[in-house]
Coordinates of N, CA and C in Angstrom, one line a residue:
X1 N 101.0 31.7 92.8 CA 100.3 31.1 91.7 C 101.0 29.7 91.4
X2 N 100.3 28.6 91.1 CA 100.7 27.3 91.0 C 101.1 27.2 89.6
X3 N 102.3 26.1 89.5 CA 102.5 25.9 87.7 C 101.5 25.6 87.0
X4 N 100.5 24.9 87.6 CA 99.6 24.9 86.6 C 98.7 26.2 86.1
X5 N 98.5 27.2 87.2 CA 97.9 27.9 87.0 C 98.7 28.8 85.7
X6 N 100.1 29.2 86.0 CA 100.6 30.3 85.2 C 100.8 29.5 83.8
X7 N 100.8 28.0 83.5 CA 100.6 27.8 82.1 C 99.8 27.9 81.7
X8 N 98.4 27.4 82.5 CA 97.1 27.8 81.4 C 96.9 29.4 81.4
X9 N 97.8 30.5 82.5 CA 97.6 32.1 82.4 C 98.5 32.2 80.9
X10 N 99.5 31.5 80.4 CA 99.7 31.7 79.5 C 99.5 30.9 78.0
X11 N 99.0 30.2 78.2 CA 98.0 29.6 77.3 C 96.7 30.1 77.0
X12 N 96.2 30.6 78.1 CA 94.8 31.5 77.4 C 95.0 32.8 77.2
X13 N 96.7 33.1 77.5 CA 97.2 34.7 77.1 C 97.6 35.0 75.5
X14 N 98.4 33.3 75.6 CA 98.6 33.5 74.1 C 97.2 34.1 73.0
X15 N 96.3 33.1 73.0 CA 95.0 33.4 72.6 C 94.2 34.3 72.3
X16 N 94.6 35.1 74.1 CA 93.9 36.3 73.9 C 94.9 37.3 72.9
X17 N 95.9 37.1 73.2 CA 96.5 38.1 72.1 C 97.0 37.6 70.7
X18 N 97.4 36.6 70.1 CA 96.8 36.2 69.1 C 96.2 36.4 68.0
X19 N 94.1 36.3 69.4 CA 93.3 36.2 68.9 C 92.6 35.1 68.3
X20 N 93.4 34.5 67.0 CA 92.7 32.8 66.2 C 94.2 32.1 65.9
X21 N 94.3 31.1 67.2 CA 95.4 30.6 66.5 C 95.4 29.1 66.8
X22 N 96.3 28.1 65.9 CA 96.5 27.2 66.2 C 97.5 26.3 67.7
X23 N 97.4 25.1 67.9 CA 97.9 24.6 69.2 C 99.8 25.3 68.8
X24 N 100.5 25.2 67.4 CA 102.0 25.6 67.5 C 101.7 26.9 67.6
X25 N 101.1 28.0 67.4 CA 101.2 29.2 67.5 C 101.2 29.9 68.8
X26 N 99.9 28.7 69.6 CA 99.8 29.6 70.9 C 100.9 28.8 72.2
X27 N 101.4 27.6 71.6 CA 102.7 27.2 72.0 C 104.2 27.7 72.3
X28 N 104.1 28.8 70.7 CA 105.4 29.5 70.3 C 105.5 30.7 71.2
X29 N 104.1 31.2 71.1 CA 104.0 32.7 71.8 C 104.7 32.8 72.6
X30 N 104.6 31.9 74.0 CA 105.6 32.0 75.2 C 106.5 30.8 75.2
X31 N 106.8 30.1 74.4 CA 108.0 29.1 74.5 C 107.5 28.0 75.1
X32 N 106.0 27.8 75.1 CA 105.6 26.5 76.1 C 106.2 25.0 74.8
X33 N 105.7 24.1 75.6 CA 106.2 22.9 75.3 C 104.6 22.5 74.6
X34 N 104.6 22.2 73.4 CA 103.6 21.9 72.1 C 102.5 21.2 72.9
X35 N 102.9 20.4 73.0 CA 102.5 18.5 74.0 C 101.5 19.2 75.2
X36 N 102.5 19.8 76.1 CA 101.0 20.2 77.4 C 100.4 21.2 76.8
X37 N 100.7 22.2 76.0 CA 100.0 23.0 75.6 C 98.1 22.2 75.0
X38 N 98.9 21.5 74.1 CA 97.3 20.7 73.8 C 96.1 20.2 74.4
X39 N 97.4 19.5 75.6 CA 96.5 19.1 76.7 C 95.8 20.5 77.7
X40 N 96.5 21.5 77.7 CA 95.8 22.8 78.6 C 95.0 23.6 77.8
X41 N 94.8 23.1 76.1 CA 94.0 24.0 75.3 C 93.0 22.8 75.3
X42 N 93.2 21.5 75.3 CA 92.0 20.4 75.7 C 90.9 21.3 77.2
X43 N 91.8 21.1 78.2 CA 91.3 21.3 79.3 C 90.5 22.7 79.2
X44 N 90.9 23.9 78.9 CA 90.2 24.9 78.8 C 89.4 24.5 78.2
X45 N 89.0 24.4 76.8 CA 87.6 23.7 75.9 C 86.5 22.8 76.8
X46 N 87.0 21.9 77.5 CA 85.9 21.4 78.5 C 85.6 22.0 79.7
X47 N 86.4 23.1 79.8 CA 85.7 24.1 81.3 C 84.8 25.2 80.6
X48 N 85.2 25.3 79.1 CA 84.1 26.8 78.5 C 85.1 27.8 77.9
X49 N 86.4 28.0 78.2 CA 87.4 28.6 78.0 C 87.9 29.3 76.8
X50 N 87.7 28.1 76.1 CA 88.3 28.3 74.4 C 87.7 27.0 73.9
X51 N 87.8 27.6 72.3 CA 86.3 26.8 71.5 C 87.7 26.6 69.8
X52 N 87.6 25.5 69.5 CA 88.0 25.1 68.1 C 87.0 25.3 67.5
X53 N 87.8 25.9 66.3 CA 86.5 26.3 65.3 C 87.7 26.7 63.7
X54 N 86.8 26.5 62.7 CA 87.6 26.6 61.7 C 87.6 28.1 61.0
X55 N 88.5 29.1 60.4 CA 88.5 30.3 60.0 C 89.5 30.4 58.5
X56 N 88.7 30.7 57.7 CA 89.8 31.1 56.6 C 90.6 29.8 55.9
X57 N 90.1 28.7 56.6 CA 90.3 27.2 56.0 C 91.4 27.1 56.6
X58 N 92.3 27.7 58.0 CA 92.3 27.2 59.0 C 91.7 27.0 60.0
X59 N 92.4 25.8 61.2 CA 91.8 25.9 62.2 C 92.9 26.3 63.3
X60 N 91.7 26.7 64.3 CA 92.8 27.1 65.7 C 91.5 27.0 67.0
X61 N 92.7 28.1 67.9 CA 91.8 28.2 68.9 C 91.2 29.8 69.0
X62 N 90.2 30.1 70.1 CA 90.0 31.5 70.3 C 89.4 31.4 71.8
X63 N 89.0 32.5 72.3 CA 88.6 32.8 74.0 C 87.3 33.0 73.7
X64 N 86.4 32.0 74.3 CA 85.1 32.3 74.1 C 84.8 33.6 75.7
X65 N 83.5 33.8 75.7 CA 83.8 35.0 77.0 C 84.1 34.6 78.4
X66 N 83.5 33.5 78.6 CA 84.0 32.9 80.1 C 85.7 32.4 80.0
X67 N 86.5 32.4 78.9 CA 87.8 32.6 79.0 C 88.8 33.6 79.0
X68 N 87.9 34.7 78.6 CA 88.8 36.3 78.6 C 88.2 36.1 80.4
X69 N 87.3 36.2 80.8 CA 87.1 36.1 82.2 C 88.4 35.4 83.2
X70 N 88.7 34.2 83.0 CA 89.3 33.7 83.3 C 91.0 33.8 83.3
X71 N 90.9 34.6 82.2 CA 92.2 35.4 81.6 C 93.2 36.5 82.8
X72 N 91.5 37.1 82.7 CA 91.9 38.4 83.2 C 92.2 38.0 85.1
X73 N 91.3 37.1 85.6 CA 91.4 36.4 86.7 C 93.0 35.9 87.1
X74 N 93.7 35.4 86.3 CA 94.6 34.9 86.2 C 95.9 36.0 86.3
X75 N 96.0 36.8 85.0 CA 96.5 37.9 85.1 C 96.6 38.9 86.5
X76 N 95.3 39.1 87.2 CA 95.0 39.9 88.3 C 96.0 39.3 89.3
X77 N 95.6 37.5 89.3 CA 96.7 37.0 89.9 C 98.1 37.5 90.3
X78 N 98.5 37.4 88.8 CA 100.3 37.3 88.7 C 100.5 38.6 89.1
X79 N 99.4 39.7 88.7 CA 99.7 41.0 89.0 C 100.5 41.2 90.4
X80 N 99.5 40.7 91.5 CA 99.2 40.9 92.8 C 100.7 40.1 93.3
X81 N 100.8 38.8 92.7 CA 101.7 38.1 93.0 C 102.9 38.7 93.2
X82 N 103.4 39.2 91.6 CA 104.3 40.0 91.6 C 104.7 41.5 91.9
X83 N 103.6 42.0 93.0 CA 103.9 43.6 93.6 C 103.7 44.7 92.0
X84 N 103.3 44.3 91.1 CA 103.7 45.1 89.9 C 103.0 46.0 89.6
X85 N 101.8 45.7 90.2 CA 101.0 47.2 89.4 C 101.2 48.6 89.1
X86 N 102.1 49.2 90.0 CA 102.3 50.5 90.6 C 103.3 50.7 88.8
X87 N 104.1 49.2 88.9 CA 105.3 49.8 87.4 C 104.4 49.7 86.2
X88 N 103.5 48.8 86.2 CA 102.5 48.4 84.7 C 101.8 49.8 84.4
X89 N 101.2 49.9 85.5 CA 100.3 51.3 85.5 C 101.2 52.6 84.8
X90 N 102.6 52.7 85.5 CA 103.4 53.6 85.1 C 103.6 53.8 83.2
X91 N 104.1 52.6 83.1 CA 104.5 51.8 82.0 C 103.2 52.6 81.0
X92 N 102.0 52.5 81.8 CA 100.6 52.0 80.6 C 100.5 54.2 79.9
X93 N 100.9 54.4 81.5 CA 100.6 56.2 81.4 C 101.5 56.9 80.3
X94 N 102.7 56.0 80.0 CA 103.7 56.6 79.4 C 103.8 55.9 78.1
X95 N 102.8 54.8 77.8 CA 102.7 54.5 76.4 C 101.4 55.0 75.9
X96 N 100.6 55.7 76.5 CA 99.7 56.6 75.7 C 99.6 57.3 75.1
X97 N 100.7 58.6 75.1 CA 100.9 59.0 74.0 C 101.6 58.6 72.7
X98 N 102.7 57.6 72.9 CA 103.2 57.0 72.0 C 101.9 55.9 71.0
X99 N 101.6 55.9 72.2 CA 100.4 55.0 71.2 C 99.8 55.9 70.1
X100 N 99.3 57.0 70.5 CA 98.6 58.2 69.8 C 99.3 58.2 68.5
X101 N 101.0 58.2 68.8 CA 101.5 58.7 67.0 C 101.4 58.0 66.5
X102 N 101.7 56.6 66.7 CA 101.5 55.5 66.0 C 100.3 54.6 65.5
X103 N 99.0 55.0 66.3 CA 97.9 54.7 65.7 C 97.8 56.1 64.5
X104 N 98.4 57.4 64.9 CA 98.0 57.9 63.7 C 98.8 58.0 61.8
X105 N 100.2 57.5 62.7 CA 101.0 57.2 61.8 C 100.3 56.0 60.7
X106 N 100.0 55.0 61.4 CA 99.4 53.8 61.2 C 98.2 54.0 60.2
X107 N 97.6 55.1 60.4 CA 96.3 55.4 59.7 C 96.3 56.0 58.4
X108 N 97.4 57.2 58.9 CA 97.8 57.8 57.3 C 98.7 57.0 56.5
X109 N 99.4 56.4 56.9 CA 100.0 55.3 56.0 C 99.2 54.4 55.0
X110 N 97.9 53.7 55.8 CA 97.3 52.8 55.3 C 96.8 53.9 54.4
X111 N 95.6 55.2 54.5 CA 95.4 56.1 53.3 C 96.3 56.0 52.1
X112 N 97.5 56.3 52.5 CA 98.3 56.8 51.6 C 98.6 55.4 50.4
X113 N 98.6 54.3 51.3 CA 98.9 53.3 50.6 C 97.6 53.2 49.0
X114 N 96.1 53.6 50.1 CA 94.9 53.4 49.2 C 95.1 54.2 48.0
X115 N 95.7 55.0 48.3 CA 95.8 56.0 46.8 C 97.0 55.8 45.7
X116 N 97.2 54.7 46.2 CA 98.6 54.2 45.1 C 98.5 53.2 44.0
X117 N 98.7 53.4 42.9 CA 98.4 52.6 41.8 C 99.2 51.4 42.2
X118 N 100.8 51.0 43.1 CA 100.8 49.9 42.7 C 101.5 50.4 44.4
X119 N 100.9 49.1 44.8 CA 101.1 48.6 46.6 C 101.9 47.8 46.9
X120 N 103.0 47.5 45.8 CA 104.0 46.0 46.2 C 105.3 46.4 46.6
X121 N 105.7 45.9 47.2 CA 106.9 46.3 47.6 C 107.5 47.5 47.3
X122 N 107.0 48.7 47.5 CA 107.4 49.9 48.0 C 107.9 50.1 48.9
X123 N 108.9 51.3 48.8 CA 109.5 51.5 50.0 C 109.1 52.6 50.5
X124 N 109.5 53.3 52.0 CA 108.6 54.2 52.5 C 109.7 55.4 52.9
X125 N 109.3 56.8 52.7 CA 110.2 57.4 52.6 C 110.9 58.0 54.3
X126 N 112.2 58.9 54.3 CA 112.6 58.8 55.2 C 111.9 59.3 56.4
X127 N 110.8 60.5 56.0 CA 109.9 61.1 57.5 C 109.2 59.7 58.0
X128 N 108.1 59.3 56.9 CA 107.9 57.9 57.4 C 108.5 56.6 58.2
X129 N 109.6 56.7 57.7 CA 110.5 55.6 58.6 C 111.1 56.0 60.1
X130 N 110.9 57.4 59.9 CA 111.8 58.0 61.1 C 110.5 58.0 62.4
X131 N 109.5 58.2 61.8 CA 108.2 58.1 63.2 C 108.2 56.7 63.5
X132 N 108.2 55.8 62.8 CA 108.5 54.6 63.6 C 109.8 54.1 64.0
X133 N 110.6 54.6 63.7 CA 111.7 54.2 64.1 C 112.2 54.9 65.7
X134 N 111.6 56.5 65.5 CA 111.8 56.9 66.8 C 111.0 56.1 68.2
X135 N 109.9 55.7 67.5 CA 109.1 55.2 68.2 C 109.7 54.1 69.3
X136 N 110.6 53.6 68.5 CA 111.3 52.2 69.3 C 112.4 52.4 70.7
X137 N 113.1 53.2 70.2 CA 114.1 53.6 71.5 C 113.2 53.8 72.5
X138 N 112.1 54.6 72.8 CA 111.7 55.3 74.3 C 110.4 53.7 74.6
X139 N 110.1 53.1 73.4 CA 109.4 51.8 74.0 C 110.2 50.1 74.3
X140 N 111.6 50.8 74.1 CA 112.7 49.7 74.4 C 112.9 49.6 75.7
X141 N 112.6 51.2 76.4 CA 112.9 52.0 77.9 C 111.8 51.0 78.2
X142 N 110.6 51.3 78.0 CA 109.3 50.9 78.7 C 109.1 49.2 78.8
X143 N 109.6 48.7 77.7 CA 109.8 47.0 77.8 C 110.6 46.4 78.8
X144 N 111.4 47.3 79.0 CA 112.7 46.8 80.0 C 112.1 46.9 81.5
X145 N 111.6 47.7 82.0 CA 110.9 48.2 83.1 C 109.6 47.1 83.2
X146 N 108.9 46.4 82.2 CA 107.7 45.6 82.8 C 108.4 44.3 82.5
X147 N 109.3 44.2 81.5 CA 109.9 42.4 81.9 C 110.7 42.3 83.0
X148 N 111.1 43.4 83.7 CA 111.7 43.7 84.5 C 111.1 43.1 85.8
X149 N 109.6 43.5 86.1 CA 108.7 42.8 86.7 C 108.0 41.6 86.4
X150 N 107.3 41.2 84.9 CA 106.6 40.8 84.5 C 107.4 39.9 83.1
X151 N 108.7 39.3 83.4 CA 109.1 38.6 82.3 C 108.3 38.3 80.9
X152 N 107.2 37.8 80.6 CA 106.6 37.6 79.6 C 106.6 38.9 79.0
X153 N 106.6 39.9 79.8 CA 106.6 41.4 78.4 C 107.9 41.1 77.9
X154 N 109.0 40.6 77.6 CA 109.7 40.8 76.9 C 110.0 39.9 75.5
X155 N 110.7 40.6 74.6 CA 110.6 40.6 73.2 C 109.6 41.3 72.1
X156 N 109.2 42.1 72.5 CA 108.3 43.3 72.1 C 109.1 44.1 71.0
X157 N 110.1 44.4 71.9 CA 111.2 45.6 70.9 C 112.2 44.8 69.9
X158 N 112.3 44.1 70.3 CA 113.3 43.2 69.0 C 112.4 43.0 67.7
X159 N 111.1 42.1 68.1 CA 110.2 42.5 67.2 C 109.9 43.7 66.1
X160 N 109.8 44.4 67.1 CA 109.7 46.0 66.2 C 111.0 46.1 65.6
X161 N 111.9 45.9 65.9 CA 113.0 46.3 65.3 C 113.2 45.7 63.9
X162 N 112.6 44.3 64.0 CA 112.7 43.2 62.5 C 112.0 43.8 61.4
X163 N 110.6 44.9 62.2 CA 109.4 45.1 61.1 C 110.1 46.1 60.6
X164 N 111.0 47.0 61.2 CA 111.1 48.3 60.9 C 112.6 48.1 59.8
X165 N 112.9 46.9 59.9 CA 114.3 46.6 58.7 C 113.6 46.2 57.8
X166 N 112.3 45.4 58.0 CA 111.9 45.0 56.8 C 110.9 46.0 55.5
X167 N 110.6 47.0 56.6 CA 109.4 47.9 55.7 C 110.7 48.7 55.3
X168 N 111.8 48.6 55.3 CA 112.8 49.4 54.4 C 112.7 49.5 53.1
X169 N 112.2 48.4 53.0 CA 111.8 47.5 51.5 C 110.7 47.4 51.2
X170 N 110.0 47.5 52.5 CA 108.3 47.0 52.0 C 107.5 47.3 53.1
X171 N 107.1 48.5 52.7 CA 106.0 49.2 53.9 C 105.1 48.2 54.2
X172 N 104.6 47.5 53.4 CA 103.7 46.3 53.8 C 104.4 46.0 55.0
X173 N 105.2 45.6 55.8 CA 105.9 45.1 57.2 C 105.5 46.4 58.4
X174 N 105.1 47.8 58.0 CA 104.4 48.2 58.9 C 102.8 47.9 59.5
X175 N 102.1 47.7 58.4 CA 100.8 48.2 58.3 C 99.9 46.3 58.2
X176 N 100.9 45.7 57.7 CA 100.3 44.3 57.5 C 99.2 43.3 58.5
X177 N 98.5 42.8 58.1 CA 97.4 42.1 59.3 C 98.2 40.1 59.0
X178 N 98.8 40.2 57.9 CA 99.3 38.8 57.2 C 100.5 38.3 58.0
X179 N 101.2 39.2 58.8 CA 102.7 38.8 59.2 C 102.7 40.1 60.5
X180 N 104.1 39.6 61.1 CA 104.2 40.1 62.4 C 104.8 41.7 62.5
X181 N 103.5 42.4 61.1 CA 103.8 43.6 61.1 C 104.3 44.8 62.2
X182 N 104.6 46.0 61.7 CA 104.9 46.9 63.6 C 103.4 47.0 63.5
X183 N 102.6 47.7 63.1 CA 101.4 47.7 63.4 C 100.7 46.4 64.7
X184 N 100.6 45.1 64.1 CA 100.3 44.1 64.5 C 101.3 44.0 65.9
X185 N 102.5 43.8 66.0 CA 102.9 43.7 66.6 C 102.8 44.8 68.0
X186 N 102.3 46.0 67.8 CA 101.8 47.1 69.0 C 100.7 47.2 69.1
X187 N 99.9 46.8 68.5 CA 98.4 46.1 68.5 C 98.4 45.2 70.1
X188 N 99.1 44.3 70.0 CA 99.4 42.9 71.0 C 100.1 43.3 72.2
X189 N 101.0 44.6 71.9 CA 101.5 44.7 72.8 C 100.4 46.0 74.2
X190 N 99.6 46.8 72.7 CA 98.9 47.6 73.9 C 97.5 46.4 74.1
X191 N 97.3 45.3 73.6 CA 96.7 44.1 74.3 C 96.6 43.7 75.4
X192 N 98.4 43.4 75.4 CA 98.7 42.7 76.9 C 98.8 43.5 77.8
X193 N 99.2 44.9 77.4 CA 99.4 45.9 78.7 C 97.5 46.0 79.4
X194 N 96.8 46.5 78.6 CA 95.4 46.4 79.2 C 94.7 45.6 79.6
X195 N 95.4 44.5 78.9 CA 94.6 42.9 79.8 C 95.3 42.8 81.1
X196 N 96.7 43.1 81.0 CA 97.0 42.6 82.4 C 96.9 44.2 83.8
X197 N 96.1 44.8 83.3 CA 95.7 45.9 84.1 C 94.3 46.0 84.2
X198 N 93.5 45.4 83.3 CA 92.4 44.9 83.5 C 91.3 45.9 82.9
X199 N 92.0 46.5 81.6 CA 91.3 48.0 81.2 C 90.4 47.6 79.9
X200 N 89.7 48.4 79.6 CA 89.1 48.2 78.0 C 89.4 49.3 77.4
X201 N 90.1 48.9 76.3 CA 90.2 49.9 75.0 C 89.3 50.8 74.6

């Protein structure tokens, strides 16, 4: 894969996982440099790629469908490039069930939240903290093993680790759509594992 190619694979990666972001956001995601980034979010927009558009009284970018196309094209690439499939695949089999607790963790949480007269900064008690917290050690195992192949998977778990000090204080840091909640944050991560395997949710 040529340098140009794996910046704009990670320029239209940021995006896709993301979703609606501006030129610093999808810059930050992988450490690109602001400046080409513009110019490779320029250049996708005139091939069909990704479309500016305004949301929420910001603006950003997003992947129109001939850019998830192109995405996934790209990814298929690095896959191949890098011999990896055999470990991603592994990786993807053994975060399924983890995925399971934590979409359901995730779900009765948010319930539980609905039935609360006051939703601010609560803290969450210890069974609750302990499903997510267990969560993190055996998906620390599984991060290590695809950045291992696939560098960009890493910083996934450090992440979780921030949300899960912060909802000590404020369950809001699990469940949040506003900030780099754990919820949000394994949202993106079972994103990238299926975009770069080429699956639908």
């Amino acid at each position: 894969m040529s340098s140009n190619q794996s910046t704009m694979l990670l320029t239209l990666h940021s995006i896709r996982l993301l979703g609606f972001a501006d030129t610093e956001a999808v810059a930050k995601r992988f450490g690109q440099d602001s400046q080409q980034v513009e110019s490779l979010l320029i250049e996708a927009g005139s091939k069909g790629w990704a479309a500016r558009s305004s949301f929420g009284g910001s603006r950003g970018w997003s992947l129109t469908v001939a850019g998830r196309t192109e995405n996934e094209r790209l990814l298929a690439g690095e896959l191949e490039a890098a011999d990896a499939r055999a470990a991603v695949t592994s990786v993807h089999s053994e975060f399924v069930p983890l995925n399971t607790d934590i979409v359901a963790a995730c779900s009765w949480l948010q319930l539980d939240r609905l039935s609360r007269e006051n939703q601010q900064n609560d803290g969450m008690d210890h069974q609750t903290h302990q499903t997510f917290t267990d969560a993190v050690a055996p998906f620390r195992g599984l991060e290590t093993r695809l950045a291992g192949a696939l560098p960009r998977f890493g910083g996934y778990a450090q992440r979780l680790d921030q949300a899960v000090a912060k909802a000590a204080t404020e369950t809001t840091w699990l469940i949040a759509t506003d900030r780099d909640s754990f919820h949000r944050i394994w949202f993106e991560f079972h994103e990238d594992l299926i975009a770069t395997l080429g699956l639908q949710r």
